[in-house]
Short mmCIF file of C-alpha atoms and ligand atoms in Angstrom, two decimals:
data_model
loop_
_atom_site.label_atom_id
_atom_site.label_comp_id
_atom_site.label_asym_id
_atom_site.label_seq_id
_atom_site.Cartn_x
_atom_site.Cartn_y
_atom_site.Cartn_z
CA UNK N 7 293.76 98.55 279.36
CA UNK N 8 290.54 99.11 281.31
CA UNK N 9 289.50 96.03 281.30
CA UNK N 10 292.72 94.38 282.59
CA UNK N 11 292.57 94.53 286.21
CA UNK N 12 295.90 96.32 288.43
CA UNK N 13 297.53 93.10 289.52
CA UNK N 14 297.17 91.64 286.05
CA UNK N 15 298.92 94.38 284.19
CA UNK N 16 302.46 92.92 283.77
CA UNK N 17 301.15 89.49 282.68
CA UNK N 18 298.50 90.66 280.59
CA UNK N 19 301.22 93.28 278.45
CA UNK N 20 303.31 89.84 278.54
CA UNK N 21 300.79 87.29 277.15
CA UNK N 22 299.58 89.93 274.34
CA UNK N 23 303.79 90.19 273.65
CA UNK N 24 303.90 85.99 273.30
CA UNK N 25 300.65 86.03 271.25
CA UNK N 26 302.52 88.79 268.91
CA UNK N 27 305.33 86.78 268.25
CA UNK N 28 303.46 83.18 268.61
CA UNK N 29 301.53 81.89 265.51
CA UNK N 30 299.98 78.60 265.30
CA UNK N 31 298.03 76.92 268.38
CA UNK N 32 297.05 79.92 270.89
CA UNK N 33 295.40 77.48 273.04
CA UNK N 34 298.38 76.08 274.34
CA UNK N 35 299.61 79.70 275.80
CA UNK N 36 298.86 80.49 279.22
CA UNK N 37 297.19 83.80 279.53
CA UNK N 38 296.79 86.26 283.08
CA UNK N 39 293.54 84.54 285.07
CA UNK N 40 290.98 87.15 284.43
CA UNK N 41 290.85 85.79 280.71
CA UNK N 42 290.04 82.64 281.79
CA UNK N 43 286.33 80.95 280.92
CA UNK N 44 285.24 78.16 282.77
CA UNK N 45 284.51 76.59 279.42
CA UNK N 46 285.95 74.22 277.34
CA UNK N 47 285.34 74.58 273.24
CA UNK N 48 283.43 71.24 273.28
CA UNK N 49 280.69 73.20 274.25
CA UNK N 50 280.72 75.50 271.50
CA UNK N 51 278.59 73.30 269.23
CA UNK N 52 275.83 73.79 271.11
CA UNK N 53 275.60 77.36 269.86
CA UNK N 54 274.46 75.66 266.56
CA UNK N 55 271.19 75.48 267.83
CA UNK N 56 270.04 77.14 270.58
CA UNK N 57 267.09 78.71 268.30
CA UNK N 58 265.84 74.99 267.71
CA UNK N 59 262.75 76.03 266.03
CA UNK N 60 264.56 78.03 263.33
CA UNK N 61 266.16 74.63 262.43
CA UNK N 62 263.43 72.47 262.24
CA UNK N 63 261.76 75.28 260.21
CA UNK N 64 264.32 74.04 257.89
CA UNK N 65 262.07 70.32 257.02
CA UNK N 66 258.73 72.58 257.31
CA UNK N 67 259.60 74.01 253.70
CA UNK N 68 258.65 72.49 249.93
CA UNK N 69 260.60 74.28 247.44
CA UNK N 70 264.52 74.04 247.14
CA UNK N 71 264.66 77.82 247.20
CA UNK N 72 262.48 78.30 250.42
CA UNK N 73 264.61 75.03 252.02
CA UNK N 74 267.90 77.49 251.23
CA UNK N 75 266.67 80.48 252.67
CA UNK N 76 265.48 79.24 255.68
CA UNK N 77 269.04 77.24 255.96
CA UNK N 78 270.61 81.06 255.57
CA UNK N 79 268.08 81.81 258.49
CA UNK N 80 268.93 79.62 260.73
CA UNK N 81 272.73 80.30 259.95
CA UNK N 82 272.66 83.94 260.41
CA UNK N 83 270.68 83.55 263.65
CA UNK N 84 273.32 81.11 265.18
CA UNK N 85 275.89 84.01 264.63
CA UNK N 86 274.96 86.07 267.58
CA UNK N 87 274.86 83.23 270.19
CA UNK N 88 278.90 81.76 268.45
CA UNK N 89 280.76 84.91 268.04
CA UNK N 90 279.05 87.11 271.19
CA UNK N 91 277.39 85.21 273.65
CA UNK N 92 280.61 85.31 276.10
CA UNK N 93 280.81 88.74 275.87
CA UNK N 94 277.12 89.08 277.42
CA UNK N 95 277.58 86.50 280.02
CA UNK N 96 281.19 87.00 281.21
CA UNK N 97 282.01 90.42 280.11
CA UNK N 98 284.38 89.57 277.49
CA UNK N 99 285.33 87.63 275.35
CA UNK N 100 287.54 84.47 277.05
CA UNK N 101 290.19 81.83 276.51
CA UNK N 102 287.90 78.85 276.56
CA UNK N 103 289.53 75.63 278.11
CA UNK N 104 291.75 73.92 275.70
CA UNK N 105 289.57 70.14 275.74
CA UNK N 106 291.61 66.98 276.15
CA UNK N 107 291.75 64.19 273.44
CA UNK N 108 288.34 62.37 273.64
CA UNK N 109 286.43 64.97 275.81
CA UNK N 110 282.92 64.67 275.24
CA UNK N 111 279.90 66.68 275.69
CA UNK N 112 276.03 65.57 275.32
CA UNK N 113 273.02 67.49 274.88
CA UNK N 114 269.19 68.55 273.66
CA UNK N 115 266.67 70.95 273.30
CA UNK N 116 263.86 69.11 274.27
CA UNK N 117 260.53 68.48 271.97
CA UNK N 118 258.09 71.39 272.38
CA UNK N 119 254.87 71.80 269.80
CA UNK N 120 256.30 69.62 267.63
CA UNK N 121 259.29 70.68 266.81
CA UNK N 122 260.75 67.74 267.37
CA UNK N 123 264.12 66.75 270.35
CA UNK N 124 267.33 67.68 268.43
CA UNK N 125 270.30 65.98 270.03
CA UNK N 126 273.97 67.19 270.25
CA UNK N 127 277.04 64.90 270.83
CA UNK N 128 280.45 66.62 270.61
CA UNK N 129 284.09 64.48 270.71
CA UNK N 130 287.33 66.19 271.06
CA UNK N 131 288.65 64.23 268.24
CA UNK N 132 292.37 65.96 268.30
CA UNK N 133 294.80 67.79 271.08
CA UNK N 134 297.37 69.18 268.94
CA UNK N 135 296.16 70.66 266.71
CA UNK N 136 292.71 71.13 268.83
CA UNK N 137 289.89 69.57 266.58
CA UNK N 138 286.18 69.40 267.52
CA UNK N 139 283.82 67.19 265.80
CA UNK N 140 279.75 67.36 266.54
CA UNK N 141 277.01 65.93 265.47
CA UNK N 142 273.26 67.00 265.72
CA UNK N 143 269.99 65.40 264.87
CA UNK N 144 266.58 66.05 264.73
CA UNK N 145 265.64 62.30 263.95
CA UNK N 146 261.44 63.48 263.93
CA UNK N 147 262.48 66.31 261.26
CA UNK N 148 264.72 64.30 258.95
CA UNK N 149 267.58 66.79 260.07
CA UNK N 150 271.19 66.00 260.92
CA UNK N 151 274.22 67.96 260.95
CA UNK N 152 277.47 67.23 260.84
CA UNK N 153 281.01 68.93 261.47
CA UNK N 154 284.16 69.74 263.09
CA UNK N 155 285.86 72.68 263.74
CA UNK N 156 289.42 73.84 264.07
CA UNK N 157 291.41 77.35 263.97
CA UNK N 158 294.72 78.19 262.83
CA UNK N 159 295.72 82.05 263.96
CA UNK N 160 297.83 84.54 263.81
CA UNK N 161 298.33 88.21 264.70
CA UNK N 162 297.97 91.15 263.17
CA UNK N 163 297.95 94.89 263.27
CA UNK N 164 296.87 94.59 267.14
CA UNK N 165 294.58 91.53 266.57
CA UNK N 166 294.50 88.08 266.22
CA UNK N 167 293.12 86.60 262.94
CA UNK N 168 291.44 83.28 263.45
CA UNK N 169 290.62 80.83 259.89
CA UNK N 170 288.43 78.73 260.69
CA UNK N 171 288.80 75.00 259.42
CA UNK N 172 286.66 72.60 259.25
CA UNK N 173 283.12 72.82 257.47
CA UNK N 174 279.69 71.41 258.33
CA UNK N 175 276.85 68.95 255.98
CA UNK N 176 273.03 69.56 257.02
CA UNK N 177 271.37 66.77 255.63
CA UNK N 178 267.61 67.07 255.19
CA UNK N 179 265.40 63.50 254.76
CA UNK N 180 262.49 62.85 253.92
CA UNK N 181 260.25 60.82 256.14
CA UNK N 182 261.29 57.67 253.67
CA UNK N 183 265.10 58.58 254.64
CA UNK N 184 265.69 59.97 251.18
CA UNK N 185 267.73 62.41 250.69
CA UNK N 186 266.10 65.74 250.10
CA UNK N 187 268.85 68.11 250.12
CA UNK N 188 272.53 68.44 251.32
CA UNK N 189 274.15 71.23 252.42
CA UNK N 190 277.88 72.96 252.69
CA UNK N 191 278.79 75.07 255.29
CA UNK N 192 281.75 76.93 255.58
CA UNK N 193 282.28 79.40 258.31
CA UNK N 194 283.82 82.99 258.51
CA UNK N 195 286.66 84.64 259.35
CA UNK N 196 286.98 86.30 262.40
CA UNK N 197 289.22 88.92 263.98
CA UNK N 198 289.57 89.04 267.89
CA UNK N 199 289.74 92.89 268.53
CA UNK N 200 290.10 95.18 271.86
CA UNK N 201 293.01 92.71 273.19
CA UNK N 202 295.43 96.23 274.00
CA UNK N 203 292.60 97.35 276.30
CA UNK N 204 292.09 93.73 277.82
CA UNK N 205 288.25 93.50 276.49
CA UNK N 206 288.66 91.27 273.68
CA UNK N 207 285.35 90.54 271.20
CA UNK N 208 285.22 89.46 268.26
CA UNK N 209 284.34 90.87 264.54
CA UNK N 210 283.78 88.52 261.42
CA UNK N 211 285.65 89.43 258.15
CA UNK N 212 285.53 87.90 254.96
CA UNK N 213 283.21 85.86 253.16
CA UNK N 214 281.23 82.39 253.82
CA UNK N 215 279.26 80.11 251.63
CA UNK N 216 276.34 78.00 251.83
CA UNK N 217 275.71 75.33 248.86
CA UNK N 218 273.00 72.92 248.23
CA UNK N 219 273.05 70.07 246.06
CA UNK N 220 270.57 71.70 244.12
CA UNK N 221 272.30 74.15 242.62
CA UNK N 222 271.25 77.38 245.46
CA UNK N 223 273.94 78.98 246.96
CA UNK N 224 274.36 81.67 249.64
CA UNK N 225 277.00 83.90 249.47
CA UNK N 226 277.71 85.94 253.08
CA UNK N 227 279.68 89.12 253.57
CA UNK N 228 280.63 90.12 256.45
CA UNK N 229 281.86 93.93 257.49
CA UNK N 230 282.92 95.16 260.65
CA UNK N 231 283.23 99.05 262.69
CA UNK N 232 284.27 101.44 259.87
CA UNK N 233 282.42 99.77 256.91
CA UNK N 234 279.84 101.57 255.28
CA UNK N 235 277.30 102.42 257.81
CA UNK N 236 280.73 101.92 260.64
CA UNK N 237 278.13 99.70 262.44
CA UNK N 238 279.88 96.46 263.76
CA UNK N 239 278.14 93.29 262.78
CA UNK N 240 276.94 93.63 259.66
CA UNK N 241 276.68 91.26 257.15
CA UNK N 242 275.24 90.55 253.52
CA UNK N 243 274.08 87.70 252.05
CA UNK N 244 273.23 87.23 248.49
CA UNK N 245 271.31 84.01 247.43
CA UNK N 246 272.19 82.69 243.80
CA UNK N 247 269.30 80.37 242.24
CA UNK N 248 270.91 77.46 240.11
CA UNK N 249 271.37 78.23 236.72
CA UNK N 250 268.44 77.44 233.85
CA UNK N 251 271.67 76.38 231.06
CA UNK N 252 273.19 74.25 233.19
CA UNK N 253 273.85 71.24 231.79
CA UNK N 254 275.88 69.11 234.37
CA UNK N 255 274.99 66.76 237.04
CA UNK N 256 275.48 69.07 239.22
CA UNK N 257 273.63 72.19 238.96
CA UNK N 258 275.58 75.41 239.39
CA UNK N 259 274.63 79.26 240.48
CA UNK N 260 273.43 81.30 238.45
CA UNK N 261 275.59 84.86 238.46
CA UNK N 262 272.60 87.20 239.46
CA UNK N 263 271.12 86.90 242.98
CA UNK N 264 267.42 86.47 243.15
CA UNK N 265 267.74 87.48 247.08
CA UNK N 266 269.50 89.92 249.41
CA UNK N 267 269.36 89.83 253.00
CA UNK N 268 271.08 92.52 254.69
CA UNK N 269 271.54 93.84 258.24
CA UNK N 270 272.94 92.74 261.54
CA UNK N 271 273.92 89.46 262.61
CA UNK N 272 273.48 90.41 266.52
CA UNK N 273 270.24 92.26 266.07
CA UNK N 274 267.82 92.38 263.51
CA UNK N 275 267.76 91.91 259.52
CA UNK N 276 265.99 92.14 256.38
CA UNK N 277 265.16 91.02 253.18
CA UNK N 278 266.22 94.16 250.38
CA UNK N 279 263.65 93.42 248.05
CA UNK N 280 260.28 93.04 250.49
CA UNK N 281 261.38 95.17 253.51
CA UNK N 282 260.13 92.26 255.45
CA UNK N 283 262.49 90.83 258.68
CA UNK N 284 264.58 88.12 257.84
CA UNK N 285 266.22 87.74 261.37
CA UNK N 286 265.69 88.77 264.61
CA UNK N 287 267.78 87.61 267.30
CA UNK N 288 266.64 89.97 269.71
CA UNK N 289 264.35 87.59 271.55
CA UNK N 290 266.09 85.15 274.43
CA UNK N 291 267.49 82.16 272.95
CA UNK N 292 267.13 78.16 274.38
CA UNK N 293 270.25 77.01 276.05
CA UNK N 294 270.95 73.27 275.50
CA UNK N 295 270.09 70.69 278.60
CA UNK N 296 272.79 68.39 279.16
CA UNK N 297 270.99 64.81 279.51
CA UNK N 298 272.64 64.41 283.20
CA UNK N 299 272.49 67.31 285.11
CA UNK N 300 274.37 66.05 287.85
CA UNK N 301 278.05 65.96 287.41
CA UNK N 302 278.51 62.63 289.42
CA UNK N 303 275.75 61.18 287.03
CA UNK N 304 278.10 61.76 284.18
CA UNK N 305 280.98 59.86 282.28
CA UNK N 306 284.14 61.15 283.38
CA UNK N 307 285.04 62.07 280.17
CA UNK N 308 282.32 64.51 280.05
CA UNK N 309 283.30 68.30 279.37
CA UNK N 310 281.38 69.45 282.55
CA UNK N 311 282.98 66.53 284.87
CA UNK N 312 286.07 66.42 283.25
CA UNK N 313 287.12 70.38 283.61
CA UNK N 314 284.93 70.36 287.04
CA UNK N 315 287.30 72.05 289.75
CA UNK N 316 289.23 74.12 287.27
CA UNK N 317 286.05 75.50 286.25
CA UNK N 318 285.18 75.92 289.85
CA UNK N 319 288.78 77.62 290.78
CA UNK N 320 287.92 80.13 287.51
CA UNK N 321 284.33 80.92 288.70
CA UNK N 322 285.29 81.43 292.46
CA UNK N 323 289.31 83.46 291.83
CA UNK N 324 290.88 80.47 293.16
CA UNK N 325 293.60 80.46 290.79
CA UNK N 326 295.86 78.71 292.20
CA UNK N 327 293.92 75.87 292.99
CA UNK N 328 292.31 76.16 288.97
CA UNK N 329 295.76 75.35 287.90
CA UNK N 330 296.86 72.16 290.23
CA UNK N 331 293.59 70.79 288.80
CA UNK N 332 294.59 71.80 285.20
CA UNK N 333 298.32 70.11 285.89
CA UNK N 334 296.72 66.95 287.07
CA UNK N 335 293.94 66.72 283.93
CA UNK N 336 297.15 67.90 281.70
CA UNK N 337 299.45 64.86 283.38
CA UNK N 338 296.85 62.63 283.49
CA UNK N 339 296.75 63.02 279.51
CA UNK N 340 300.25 62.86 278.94
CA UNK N 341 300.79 59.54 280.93
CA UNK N 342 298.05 58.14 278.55
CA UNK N 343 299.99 59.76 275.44
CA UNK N 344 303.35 57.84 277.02
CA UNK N 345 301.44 54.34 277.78
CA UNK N 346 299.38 54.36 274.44
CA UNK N 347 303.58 54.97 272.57
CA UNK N 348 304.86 52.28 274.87
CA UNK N 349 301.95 49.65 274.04
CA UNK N 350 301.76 50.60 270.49
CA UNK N 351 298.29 51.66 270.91
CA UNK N 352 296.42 54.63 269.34
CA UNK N 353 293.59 56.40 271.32
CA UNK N 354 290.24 54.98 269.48
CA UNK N 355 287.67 57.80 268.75
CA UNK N 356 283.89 57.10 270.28
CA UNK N 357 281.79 58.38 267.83
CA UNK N 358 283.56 59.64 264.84
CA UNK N 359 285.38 57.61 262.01
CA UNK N 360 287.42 60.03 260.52
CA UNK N 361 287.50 60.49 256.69
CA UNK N 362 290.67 61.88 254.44
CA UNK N 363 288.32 63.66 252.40
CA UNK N 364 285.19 64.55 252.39
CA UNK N 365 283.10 63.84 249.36
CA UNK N 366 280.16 66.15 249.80
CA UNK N 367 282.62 68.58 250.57
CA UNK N 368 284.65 68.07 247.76
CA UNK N 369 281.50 68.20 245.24
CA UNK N 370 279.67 70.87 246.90
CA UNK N 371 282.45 73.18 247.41
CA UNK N 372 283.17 73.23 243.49
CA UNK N 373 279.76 75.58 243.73
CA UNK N 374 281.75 78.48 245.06
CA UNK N 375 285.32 77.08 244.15
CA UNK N 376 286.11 75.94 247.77
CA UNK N 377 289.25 76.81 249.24
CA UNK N 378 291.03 74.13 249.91
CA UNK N 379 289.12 72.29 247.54
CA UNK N 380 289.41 69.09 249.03
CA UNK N 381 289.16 68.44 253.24
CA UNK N 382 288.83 65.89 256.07
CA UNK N 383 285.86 64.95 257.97
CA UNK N 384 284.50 63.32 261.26
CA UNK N 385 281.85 61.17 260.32
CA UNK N 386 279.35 59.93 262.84
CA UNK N 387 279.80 56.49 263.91
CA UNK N 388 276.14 55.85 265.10
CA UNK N 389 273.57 55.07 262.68
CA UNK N 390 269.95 55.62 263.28
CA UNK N 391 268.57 57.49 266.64
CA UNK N 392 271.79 57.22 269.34
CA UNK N 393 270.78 56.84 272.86
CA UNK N 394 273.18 57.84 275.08
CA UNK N 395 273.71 56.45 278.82
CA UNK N 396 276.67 57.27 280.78
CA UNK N 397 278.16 53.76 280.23
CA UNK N 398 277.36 53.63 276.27
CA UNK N 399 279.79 57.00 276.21
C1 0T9 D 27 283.88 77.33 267.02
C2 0T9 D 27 283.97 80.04 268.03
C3 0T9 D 27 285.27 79.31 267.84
C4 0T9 D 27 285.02 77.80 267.91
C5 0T9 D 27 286.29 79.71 268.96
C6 0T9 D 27 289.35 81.67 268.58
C7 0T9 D 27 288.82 81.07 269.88
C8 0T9 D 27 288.75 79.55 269.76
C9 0T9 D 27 287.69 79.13 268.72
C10 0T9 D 27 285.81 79.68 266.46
C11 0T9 D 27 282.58 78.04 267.39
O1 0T9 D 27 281.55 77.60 266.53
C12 0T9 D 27 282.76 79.55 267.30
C13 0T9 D 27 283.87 81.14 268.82
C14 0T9 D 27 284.97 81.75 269.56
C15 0T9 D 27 286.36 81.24 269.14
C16 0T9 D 27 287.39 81.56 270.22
C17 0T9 D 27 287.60 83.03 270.62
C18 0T9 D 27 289.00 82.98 271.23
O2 0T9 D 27 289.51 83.93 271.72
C19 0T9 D 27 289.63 81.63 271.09
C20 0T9 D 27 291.18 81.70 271.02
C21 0T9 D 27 291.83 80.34 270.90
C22 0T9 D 27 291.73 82.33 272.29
O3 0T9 D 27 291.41 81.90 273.35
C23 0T9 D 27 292.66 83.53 272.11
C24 0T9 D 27 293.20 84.12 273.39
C25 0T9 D 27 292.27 84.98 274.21
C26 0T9 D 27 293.03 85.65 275.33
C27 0T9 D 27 291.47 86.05 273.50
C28 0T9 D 27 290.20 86.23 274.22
#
């Protein structure tokens, strides 16, 4: 493969040969360093809003239907920044760091013509399987959302197949804290494509939803290369209004869409019906701002400080000295693991309780007929406005 370099060859035709015959957690393989990111997943929530005026847009609306769309807005914009945005910055896409039980990463976009500070906190709330819960809140807008995320893969035809699990809840309040609307997310599938030629990025297949409480629901299509117009990155969304004979508590969709929104979830799209751009994700995007920007400043258990001279041997080729660090963190862990058995302790979560099932998942989902139609949930601990010091982590 071209992107594979020389030396690499041999372990690179041997990782893609493990990954083959390997199905379950991927993170746990070790792959040829020059698929390595510096990164660990706990960051990845951040990618939720890094257009942080196209979610407060969300509480700027008064109608149900014009509260969904802009939802479906923000969505489709995050897509870009989640499924490419290591492809533009390290060339392809990477094996993230695999986080350790109770990493944690903190962050904002700050407050800028009113748009309100939303904050992020994100807890590795599982190792095995690797589970990711986060948390994000405009407290000004009335705007939280809440989720976790985990993957189960497997291989096929040349490419890995990642389901996501997990789902995320936007909650919208009003300034009285009332509800105003709730929100199910579900998220897509995705293939990882290019692996034989050591330039993996990623395509999403499949179909996700997006349900309200009030009875709108989104329906997203994605298509890859080869699909219609063979672009890659195109997607569909049809918006369902709720139905006028419903007569349950909940209302449901009706079967004709009232909106289509069609184009390309890494460029620009539109709306079929007025011509008129519905996203455009063309313009640079915000990058969250970790509250300590030092790494000493932080709590050790933060992502940045945690992974810090692992990511340092990744960014500078020191391999070797990337994977004594990784041993140590990995050691470190399992001595906790042995000491927790031996006490008959269990590692306490920070900030998440977690939940067997979630209810708003469970009610929402029966919108779409959610599959599975019941699921777990991180809830966050905090109530109100958390401030976050180094020591309070
Ligand atoms: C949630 C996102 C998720 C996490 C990553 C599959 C993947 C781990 C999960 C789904 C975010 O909201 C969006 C984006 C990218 C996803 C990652 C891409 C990826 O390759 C990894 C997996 C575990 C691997 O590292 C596979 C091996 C690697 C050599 C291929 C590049």
């Amino acid at each position: 493969g071209e992107g594979v370099p020389t030396a690499q060859k041999t372990s690179w035709a041997t990782f893609l040969k493990s990954i083959a015959s390997f199905s379950g957690d991927l993170s746990s393989l070790t792959a040829p360093p020059f698929i390595l990111s510096p990164i660990s997943l706990t960051e990845f929530p951040a990618y939720w809003c890094e257009r942080p005026e196209l979610f407060s847009a969300i509480a700027d609306t008064n109608t149900d239907e014009e509260r969904s769309i802009a939802v479906l807005k923000w969505f489709i914009s995050t897509l870009k920044g989640q499924y490419t945005s290591r492809n533009e910055k390290l060339g392809s896409e990477k094996k993230p760091l695999n986080p350790v039980l109770g990493e944690l990463f903190f962050g904002y976009w700050p407050d800028i013509n009113g748009r309100g500070q939303t904050n992020l906190v994100v807890e590795q709330v599982s190792h095995h399987p690797p589970i990711t819960a986060y948390h994000i809140c405009n407290p000004t807008k009335g705007l939280e959302l809440q989720g976790h995320s985990a993957q189960k893969t497997s291989f096929s035809g040349g490419s890995i197949i990642v389901k996501q699990i997990g789902h995320a809840i936007l909650t919208v309040r009003s300034p009285a804290d009332e509800i105003v609307d709730q929100f199910l997310i579900t998220l897509p599938k995705l293939r990882i494509d290019g692996l034989w030629y050591g330039s993996p990025y990623i395509e999403l297949t499949e179909t996700s939803y997006i349900a309200s409480m009030h009875g709108w629901l989104s329906v997203i299509e994605y298509k890859g290369k080869g699909y219609f117009g063979g672009k890659s990155h195109q997607f569909k969304a049809q918006v369902y209004p709720p139905s006028p004979l419903h007569t349950a508590a909940l209302p449901t969709p009706s079967t004709t869409a009232k909106h289509t929104l069609e184009g390309l979830w890494h460029l620009t799209s539109k709306d079929n019906r007025t011509g008129e751009t519905f996203t455009d994700v063309t313009t640079p995007k915000e990058e969250v701002t970790t509250l300590y920007e030092g790494l000493d400043e932080m709590n050790e258990w933060e992502s940045r400080r945690l992974w810090r001279w692992v990511s340092k041997g990744i960014r500078e080729g020191d391999f070797e000295a990337a994977s004594r660090e990784k041993s140590k963190i990995e050691n470190e862990q399992r001595q906790r693991r042995r000491d927790e058995q031996a006490d008959g302790t269990n590692w306490q979560l920070r900030h998440f309780n977690h939940i067997d099932s979630d209810p708003i998942y469970e009610l929402l989902g029966k919108l779409f007929k959610a599959q599975p139609p019941l699921e777990d949930a991180y809830i966050f601990k905090h109530n109100g406005p958390f401030t976050y010091t180094p020591e309070s982590s």
